[in-house]
PDB file of C-alpha atoms and ligand atoms in Angstrom:
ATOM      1  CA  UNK A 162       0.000   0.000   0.000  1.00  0.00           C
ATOM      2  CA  UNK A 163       1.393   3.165  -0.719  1.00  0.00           C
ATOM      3  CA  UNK A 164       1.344   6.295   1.527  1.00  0.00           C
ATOM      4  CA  UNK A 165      -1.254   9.213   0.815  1.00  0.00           C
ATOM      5  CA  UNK A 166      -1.859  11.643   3.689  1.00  0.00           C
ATOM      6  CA  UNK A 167      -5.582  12.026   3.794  1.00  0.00           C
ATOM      7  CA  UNK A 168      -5.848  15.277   5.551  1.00  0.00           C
ATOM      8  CA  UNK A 169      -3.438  16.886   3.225  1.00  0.00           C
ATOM      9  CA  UNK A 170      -5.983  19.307   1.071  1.00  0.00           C
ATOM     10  CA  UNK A 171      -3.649  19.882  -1.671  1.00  0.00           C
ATOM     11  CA  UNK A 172      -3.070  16.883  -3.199  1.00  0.00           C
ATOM     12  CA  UNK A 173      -4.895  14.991  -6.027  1.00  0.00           C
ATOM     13  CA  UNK A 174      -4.446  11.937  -8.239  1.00  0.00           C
ATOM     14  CA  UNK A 175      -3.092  11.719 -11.103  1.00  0.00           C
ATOM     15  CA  UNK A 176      -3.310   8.622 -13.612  1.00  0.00           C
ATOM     16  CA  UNK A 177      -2.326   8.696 -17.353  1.00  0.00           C
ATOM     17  CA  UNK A 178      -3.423   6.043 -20.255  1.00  0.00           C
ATOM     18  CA  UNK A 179      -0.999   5.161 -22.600  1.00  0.00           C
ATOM     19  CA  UNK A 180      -0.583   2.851 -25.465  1.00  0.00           C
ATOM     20  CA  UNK A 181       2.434   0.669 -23.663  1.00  0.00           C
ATOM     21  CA  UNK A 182       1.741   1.647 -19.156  1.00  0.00           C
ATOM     22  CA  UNK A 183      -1.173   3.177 -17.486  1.00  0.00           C
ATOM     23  CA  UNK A 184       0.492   5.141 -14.363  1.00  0.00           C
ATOM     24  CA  UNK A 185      -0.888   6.952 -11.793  1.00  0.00           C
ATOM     25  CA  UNK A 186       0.613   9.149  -8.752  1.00  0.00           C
ATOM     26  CA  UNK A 187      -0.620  11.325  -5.976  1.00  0.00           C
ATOM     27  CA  UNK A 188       0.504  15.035  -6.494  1.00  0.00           C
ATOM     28  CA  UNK A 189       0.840  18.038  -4.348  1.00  0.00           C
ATOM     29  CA  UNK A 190      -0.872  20.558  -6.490  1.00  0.00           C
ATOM     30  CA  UNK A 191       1.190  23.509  -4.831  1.00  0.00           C
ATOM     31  CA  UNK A 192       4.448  22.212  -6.384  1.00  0.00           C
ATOM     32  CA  UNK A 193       3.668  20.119  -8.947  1.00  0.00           C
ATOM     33  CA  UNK A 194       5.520  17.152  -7.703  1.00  0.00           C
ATOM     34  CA  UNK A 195       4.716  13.335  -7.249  1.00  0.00           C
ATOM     35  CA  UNK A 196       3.255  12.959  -3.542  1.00  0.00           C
ATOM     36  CA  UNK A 197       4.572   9.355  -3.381  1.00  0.00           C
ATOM     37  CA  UNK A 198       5.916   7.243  -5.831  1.00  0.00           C
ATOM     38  CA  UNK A 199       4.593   6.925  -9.194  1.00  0.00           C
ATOM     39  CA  UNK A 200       3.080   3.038  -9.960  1.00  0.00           C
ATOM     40  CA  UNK A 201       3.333   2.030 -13.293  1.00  0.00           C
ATOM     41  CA  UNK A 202       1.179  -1.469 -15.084  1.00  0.00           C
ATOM     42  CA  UNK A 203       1.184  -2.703 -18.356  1.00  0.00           C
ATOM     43  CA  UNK A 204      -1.810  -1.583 -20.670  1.00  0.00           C
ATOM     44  CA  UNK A 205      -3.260  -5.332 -21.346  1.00  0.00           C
ATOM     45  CA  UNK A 206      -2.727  -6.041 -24.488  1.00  0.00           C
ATOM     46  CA  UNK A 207      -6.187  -6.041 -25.705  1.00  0.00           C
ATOM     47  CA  UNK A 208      -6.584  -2.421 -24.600  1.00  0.00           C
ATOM     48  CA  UNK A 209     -10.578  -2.816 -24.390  1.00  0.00           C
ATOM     49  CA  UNK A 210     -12.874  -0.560 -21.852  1.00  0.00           C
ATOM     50  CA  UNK A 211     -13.127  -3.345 -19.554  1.00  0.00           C
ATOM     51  CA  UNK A 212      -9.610  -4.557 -19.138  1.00  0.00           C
ATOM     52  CA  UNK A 213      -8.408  -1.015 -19.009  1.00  0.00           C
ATOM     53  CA  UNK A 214     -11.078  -0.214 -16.174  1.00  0.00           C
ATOM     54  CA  UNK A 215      -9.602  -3.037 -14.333  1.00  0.00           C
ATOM     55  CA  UNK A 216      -5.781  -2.111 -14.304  1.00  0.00           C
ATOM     56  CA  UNK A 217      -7.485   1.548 -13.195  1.00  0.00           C
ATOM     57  CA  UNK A 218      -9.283  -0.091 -10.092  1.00  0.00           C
ATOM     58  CA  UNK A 219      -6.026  -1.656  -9.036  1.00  0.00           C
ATOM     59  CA  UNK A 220      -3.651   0.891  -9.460  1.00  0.00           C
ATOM     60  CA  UNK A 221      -6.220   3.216  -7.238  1.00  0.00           C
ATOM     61  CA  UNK A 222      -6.369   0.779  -4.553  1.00  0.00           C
ATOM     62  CA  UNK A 223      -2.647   0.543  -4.197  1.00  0.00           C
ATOM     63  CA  UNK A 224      -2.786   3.930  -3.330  1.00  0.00           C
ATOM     64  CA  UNK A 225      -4.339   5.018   0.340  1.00  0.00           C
ATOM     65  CA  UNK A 226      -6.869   7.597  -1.331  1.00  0.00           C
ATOM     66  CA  UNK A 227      -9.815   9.047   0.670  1.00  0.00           C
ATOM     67  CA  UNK A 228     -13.166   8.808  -0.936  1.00  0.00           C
ATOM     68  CA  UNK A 229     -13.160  11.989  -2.169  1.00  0.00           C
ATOM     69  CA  UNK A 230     -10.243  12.866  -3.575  1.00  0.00           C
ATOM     70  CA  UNK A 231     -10.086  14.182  -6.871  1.00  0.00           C
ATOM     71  CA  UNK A 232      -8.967  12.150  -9.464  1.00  0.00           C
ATOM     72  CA  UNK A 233      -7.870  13.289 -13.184  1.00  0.00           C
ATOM     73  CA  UNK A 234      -7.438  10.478 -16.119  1.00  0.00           C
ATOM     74  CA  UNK A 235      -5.488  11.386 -19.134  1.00  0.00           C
ATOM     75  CA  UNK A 236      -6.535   9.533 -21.938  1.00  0.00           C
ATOM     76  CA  UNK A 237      -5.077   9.149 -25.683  1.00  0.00           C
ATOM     77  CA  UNK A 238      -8.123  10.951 -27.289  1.00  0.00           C
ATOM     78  CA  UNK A 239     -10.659  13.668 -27.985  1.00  0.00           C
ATOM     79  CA  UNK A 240     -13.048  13.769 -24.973  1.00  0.00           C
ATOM     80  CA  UNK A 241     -16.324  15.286 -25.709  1.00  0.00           C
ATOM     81  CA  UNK A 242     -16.922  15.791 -21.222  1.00  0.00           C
ATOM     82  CA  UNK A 243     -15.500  12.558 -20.443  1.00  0.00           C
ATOM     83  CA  UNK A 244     -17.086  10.716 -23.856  1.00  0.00           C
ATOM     84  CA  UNK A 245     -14.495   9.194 -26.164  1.00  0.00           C
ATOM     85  CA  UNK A 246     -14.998  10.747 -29.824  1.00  0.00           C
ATOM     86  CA  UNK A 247     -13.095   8.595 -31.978  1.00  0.00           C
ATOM     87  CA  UNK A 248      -9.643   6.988 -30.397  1.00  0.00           C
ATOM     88  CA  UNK A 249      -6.504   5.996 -32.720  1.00  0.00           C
ATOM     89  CA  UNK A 250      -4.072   4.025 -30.731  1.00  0.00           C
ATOM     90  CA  UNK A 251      -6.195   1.907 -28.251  1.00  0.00           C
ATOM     91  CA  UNK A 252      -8.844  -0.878 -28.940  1.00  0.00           C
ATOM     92  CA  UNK A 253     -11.037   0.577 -31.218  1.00  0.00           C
ATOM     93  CA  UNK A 254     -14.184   0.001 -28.853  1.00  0.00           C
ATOM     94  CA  UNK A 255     -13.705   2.714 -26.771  1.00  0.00           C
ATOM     95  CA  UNK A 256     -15.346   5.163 -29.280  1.00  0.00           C
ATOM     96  CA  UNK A 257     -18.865   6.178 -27.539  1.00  0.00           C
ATOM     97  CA  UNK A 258     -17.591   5.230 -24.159  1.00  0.00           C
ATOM     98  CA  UNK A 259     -18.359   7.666 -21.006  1.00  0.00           C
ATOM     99  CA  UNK A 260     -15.122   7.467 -19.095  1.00  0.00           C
ATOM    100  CA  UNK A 261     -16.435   8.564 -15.603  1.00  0.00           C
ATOM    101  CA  UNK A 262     -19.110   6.697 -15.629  1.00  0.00           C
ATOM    102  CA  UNK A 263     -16.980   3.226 -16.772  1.00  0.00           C
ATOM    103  CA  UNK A 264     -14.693   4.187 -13.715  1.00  0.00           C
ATOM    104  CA  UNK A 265     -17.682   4.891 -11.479  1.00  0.00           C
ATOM    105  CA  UNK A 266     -18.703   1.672 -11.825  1.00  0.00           C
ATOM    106  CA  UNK A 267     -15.244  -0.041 -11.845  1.00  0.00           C
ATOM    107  CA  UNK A 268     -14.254   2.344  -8.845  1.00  0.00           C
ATOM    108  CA  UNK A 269     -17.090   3.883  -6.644  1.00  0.00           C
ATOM    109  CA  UNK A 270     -15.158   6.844  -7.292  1.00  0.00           C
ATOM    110  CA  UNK A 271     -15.811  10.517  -9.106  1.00  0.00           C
ATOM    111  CA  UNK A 272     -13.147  11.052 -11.640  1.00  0.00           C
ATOM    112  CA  UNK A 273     -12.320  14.279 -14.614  1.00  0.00           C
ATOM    113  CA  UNK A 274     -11.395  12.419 -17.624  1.00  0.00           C
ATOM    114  CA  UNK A 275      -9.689  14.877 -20.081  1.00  0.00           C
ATOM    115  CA  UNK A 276      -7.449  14.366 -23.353  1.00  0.00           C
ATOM    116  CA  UNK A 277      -3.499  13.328 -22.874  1.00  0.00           C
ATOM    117  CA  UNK A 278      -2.312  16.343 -24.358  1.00  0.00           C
ATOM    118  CA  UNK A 279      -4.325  18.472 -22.786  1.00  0.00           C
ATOM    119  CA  UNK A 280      -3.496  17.741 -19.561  1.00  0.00           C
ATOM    120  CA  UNK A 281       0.275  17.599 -20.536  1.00  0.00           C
ATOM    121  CA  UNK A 282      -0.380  20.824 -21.269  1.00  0.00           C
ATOM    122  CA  UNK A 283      -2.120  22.018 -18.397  1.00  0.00           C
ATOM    123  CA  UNK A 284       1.032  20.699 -16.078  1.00  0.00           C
ATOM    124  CA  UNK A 285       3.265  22.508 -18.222  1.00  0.00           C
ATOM    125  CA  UNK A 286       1.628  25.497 -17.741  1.00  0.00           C
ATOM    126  CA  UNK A 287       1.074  25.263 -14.222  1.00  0.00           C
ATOM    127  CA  UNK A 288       4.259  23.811 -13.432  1.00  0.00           C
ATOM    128  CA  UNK A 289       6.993  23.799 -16.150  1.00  0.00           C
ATOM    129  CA  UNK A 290       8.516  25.065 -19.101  1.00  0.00           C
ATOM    130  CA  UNK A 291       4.590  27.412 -20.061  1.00  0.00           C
ATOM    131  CA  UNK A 292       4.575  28.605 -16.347  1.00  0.00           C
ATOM    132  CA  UNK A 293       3.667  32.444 -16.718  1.00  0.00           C
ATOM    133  CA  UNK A 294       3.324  32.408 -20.527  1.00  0.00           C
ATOM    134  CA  UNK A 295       1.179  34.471 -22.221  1.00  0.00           C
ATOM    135  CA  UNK A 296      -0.177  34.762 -25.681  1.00  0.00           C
ATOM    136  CA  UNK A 297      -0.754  31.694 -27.808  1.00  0.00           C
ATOM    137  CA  UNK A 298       1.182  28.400 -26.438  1.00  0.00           C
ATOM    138  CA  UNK A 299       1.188  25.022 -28.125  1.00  0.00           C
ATOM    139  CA  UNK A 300       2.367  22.299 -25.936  1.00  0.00           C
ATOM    140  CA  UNK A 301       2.812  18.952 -28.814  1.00  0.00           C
ATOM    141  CA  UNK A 302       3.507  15.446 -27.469  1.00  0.00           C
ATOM    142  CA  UNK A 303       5.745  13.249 -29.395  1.00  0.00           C
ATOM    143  CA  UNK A 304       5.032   9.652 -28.639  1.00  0.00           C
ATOM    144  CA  UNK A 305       3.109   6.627 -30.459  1.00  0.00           C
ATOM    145  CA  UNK A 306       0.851   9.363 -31.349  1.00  0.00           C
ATOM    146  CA  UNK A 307       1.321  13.123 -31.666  1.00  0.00           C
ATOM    147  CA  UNK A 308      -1.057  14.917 -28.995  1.00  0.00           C
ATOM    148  CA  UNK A 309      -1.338  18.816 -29.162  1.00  0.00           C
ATOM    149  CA  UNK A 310      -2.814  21.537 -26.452  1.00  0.00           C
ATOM    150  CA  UNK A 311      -3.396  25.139 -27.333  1.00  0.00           C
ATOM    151  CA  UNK A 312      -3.237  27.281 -24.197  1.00  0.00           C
ATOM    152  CA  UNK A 313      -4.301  31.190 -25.483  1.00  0.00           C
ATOM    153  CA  UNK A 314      -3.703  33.014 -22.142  1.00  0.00           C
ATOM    154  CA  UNK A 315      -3.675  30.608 -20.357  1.00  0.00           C
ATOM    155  CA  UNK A 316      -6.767  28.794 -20.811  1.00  0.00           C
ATOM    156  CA  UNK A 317      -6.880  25.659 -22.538  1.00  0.00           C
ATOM    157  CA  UNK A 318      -8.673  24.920 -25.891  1.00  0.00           C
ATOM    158  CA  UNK A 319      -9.620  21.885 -25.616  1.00  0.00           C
ATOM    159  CA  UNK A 320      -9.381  18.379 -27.794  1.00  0.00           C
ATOM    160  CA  UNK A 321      -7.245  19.957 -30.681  1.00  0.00           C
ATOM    161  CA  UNK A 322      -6.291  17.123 -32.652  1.00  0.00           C
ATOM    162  CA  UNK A 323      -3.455  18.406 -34.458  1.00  0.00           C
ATOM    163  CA  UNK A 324      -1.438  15.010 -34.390  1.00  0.00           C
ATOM    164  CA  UNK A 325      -4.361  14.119 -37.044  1.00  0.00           C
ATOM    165  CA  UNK A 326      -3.735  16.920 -39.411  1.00  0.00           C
ATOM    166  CA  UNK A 327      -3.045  15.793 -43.003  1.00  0.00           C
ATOM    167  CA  UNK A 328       0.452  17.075 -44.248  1.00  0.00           C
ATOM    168  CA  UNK A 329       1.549  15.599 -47.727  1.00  0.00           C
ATOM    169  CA  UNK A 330      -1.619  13.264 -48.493  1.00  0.00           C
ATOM    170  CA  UNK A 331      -0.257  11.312 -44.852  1.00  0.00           C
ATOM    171  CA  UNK A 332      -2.285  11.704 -41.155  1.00  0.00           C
ATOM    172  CA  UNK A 333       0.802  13.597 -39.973  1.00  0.00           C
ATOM    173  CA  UNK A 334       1.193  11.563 -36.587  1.00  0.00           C
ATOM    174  CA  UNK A 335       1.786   8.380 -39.038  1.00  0.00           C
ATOM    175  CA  UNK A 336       4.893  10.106 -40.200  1.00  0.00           C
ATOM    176  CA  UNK A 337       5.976  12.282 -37.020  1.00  0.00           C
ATOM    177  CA  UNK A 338       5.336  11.021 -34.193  1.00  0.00           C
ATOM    178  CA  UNK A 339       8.066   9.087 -32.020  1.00  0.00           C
ATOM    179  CA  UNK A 340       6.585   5.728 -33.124  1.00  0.00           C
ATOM    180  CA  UNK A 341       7.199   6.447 -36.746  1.00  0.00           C
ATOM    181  CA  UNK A 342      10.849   7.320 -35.674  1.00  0.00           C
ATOM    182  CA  UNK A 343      10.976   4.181 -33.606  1.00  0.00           C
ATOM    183  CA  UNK A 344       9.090   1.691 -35.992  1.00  0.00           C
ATOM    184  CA  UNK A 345      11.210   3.360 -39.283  1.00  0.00           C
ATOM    185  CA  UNK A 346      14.390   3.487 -37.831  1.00  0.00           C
ATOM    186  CA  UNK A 347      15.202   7.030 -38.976  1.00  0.00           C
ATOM    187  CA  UNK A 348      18.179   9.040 -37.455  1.00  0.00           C
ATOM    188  CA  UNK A 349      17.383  12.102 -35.685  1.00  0.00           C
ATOM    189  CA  UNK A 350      18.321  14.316 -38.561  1.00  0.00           C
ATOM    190  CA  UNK A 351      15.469  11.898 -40.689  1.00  0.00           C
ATOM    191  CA  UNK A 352      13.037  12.423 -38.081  1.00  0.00           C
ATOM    192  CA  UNK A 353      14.241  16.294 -37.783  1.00  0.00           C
ATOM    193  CA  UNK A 354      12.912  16.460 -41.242  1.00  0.00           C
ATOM    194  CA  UNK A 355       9.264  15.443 -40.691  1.00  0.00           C
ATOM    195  CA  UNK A 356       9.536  17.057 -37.431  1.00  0.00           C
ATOM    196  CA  UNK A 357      10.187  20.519 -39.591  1.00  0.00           C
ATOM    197  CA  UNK A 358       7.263  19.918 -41.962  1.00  0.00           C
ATOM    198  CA  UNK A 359       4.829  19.254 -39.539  1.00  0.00           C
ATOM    199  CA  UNK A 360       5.668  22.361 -37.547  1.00  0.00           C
ATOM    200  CA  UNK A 361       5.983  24.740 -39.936  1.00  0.00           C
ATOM    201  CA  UNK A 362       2.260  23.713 -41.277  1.00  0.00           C
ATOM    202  CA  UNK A 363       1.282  24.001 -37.652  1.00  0.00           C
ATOM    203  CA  UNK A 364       2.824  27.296 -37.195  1.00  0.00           C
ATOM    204  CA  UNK A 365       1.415  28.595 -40.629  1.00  0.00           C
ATOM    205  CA  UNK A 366      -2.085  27.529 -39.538  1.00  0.00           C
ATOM    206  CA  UNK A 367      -1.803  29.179 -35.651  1.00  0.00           C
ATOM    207  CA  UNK A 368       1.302  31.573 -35.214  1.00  0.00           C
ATOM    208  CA  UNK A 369       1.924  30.277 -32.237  1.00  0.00           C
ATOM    209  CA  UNK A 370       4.201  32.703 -29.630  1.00  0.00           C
ATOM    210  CA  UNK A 371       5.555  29.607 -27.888  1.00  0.00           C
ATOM    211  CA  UNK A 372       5.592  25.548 -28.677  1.00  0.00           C
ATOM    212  CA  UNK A 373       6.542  23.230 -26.137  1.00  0.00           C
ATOM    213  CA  UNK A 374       7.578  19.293 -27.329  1.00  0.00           C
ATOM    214  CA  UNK A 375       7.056  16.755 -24.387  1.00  0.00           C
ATOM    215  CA  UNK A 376       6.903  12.846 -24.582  1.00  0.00           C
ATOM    216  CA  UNK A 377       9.370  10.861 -23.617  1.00  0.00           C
ATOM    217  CA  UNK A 378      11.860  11.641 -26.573  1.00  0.00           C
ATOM    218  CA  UNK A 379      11.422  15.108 -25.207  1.00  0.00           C
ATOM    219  CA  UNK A 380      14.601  13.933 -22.805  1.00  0.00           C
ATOM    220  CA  UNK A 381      16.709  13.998 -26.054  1.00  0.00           C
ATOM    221  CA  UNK A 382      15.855  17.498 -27.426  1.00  0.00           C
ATOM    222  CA  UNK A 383      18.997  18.331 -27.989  1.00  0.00           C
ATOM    223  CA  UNK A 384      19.127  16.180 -30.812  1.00  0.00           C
ATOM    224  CA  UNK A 385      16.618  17.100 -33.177  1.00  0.00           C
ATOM    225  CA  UNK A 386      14.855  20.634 -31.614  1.00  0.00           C
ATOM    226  CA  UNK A 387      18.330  22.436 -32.570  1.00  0.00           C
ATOM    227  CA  UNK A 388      17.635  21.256 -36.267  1.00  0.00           C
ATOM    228  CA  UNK A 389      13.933  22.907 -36.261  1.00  0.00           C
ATOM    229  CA  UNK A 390      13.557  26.254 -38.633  1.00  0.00           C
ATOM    230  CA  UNK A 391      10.786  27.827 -37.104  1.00  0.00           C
ATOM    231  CA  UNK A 392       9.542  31.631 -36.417  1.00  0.00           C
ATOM    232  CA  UNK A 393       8.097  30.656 -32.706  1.00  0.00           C
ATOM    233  CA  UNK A 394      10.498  29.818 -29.664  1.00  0.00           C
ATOM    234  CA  UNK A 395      10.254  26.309 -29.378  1.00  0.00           C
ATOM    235  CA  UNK A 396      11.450  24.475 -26.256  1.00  0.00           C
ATOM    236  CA  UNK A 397      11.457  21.183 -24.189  1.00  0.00           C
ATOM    237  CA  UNK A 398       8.818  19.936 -21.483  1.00  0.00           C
ATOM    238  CA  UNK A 399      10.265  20.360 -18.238  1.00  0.00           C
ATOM    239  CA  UNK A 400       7.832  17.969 -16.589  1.00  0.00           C
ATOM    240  CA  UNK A 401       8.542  15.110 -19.626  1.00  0.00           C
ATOM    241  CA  UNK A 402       6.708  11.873 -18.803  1.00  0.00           C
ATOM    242  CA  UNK A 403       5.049  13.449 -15.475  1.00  0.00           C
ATOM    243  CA  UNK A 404       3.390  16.290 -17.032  1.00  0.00           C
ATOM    244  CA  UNK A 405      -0.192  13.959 -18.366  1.00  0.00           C
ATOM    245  CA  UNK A 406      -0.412  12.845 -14.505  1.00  0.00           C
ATOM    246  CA  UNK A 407       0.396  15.929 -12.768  1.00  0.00           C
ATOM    247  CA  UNK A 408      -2.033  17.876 -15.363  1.00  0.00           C
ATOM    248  CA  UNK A 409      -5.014  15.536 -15.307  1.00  0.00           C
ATOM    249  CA  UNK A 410      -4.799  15.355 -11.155  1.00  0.00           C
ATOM    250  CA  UNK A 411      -4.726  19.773 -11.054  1.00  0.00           C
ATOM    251  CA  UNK A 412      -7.935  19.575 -13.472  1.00  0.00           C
ATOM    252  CA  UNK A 413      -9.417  17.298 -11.595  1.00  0.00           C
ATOM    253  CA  UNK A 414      -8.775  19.357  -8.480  1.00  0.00           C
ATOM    254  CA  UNK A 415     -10.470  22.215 -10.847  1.00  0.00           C
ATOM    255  CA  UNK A 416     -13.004  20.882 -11.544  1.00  0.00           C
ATOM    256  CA  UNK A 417     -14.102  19.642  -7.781  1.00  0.00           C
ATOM    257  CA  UNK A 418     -13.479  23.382  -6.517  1.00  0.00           C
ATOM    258  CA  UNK A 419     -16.135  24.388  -9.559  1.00  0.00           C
ATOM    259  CA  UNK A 420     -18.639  22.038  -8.087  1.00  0.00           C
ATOM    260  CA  UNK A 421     -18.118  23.069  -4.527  1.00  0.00           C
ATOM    261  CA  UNK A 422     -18.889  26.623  -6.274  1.00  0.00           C
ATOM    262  CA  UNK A 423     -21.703  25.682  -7.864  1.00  0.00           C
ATOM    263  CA  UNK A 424     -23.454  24.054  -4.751  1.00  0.00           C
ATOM    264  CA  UNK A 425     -22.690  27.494  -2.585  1.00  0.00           C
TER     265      UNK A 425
HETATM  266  C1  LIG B1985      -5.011  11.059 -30.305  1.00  0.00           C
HETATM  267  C2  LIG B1985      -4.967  12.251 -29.379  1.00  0.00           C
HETATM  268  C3  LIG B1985      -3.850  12.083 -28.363  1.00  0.00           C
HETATM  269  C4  LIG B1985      -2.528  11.781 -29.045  1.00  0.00           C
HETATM  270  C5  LIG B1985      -1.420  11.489 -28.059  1.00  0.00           C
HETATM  271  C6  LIG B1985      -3.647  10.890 -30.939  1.00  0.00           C
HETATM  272  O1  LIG B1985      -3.668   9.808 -31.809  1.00  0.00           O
HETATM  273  O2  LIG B1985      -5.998  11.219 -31.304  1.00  0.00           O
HETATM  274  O3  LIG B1985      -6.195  12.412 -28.724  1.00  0.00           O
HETATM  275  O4  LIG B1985      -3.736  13.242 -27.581  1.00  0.00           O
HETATM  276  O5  LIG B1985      -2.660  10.689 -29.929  1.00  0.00           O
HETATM  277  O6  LIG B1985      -1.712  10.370 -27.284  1.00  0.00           O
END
């Protein structure tokens, strides 16, 4: 059983779907940091609702969590309020699926289910490399897909999709993405190349002031940001693998303090 400090007020939890581990961590929203020690469990191989839901309940219960704690799940695809629109790189039958309410049931618990980028984005805005930015900031996560999160001000547009544009006849996350660098074998001045296309058609279509690249290869920027052409500053994560959990649990903390609102 891991630790969690009940009375604490300022911490949520944090759990983030991805195509390979499905982790989860208690964080203490006032610094951004893991509260305990992240747990990390294979995603089952068939990636359905149920199986999924399962590895969720367990990972939950190895953590000491009072009942009503928030809890934020970042998952790998547009959310329309917690329903999946169409997904890309899990089991195909999550499309139509209410997240809350599958956890509900799977958990007894409340939970904020919100896109992967987005809440990448959120943590790097709260808590890394977008802290105290202003003007338009794209946070873009390079991993088996490519996830995207336009902040304008500071708040969050949600579900942007831009890992689905199409760039040269190809959905550009097919080409771009760390997968396609992985699965093609291409040297970082290869994937530097598709890396430059993609952003320059992002850039033409938002003039962005600042982009941010997290995912994991985000830990090797200097090999392929440096090659990048591009009028906006762009820069690495600083929260890297962290940033979906850490984001998810602070809008999950969000969104409780709304409903306490609403109620008074
Ligand atoms: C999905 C996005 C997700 C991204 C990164 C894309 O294929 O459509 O919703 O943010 O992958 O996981």
């Amino acid at each position: 059983m891991h630790h969690y400090d009940p009375m604490a007020q300022h911490l949520a939890f944090g759990i983030d779907i991805g195509g390979s581990g499905i982790k989860g961590a208690p964080v203490d929203l006032e610094s951004g940091k893991f509260a305990a020690d992240r747990l990390r469990i294979p995603t089952p191989e068939a990636s359905t609702p149920d199986a999924v839901a399962a590895v969720l309940a367990e990972l939950v219960d190895s953590f000491d969590l009072p009942k009503k704690a928030p809890i934020g799940v970042a998952f790998p695809a547009p959310m329309d309020h917690g329903v999946v629109r169409f997904i890309a790189n899990l089991d195909k039958s999550w499309k139509g699926v209410d997240l809350p309410a599958l956890l509900h049931q799977a958990t007894g618990r409340e939970v904020t289910a919100v896109n992967d980028a987005d809440a990448a984005g959120i943590g790097e805005q709260r808590y890394g490399a977008a802290k105290g930015k202003d003007g338009t900031v794209l946070v873009v996560t390079l991993g088996t897909g490519i996830g995207s999160a336009l902040i304008v001000d500071g708040v969050l547009v949600p579900n942007t999709e831009l890992g689905h544009l199409e760039i040269d006849g190809h959905d550009a996350e097919s080409r771009a993405a760390d997968s396609a660098r992985e699965r093609e074998n291409l040297d970082f001045p290869a994937w530097a190349e598709r890396l430059q296309r993609y952003f320059e058609t992002v850039e033409m279509l938002l003039s962005p002031d600042l982009i941010v690249v997290g995912g994991g290869v985000s830990k090797k920027h200097s090999e392929f940001l440096p090659l990048l052409n591009l009028r906006a500053k762009i820069i690495p994560a600083e929260l890297r693998n962290a940033a979906g959990i850490v984001g998810a649990a602070a809008m999950a903390a969000s969104d409780v303090e709304k409903a306490k609102r609403k109620k008074d």
